[in-house]
Coordinates of C-alpha atoms in Angstrom, one line a residue:
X184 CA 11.3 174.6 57.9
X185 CA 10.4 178.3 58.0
X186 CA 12.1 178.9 60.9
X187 CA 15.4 176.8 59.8
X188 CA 15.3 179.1 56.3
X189 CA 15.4 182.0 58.3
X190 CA 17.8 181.2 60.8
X191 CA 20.5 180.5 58.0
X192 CA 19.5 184.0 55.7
X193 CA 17.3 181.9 53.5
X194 CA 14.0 183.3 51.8
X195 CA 11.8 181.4 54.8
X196 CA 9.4 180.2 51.8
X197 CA 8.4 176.8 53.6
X198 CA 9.8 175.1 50.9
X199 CA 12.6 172.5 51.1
X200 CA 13.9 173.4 47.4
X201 CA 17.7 173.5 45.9
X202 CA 19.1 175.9 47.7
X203 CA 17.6 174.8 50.9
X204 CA 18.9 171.7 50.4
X205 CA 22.2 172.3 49.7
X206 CA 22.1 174.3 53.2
X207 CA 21.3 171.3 55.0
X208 CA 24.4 169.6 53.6
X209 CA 26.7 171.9 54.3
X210 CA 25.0 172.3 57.6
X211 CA 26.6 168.5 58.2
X212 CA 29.8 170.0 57.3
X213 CA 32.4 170.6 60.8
X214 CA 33.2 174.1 61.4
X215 CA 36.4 174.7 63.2
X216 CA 37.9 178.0 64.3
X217 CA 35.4 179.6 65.9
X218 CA 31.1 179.2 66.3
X219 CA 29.0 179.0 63.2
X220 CA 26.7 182.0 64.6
X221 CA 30.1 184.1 64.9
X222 CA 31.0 183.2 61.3
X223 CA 27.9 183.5 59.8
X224 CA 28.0 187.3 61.3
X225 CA 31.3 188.1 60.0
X226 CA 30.5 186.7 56.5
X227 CA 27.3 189.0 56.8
X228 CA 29.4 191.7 57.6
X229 CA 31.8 191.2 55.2
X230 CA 29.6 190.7 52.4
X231 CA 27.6 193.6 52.8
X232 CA 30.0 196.5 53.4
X233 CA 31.0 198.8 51.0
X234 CA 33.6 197.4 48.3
X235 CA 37.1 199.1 49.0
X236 CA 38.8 198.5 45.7
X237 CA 39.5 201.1 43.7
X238 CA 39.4 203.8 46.3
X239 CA 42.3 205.4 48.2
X240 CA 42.7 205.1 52.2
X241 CA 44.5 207.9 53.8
X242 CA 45.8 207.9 57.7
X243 CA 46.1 211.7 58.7
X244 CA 48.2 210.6 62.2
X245 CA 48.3 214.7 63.0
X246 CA 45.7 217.5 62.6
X247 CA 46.7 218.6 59.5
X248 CA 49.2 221.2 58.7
X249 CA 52.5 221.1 60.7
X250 CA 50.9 219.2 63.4
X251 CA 53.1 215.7 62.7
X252 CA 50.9 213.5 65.7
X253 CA 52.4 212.6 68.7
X254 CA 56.2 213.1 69.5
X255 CA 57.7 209.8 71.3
X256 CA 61.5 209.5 71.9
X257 CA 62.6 206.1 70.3
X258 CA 66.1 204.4 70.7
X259 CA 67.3 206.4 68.2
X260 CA 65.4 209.8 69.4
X261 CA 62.3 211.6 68.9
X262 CA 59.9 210.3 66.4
X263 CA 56.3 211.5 65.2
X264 CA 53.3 209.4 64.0
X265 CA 54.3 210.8 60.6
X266 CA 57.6 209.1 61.1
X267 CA 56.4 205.4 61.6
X268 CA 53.0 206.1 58.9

């Protein structure tokens, strides 16, 4: 039971309590979309990152200054990262 706890981020206590339990019913549940290992990570990652609300994300596509990023000619003639950002 230990081992079970563990494997599915649950306080490995031993003991098969509420929220244990309610793990092994959902563990019944179909997953579909992708393995439960590979979901379970993501939702780790997810979970614990940093919260992004409230703070500002800026793309800088040059080096700063007058450098505007790379220089392309499009259909309709030279454009800069700063063009398409």
């Amino acid at each position: 039971l230990s081992s079970y706890q563990r494997e599915y981020g649950l306080y490995p206590d031993g003991i098969c309590g509420p929220e244990t339990l309610r793990s092994l019913y959902f563990l019944g549940s179909r997953v579909t979309g992708g393995s439960p290992h590979a979901i379970r990570e993501e939702e780790l990652v997810r979970s614990s990152g940093p919260r992004l609300s409230g703070k500002r994300i800026i793309v800088d596509p040059g080096r700063g200054g007058d450098d505007h990023g790379v220089i392309l000619n499009g259909p309709a003639g030279p454009i800069s990262e700063a063009d398409i950002l």
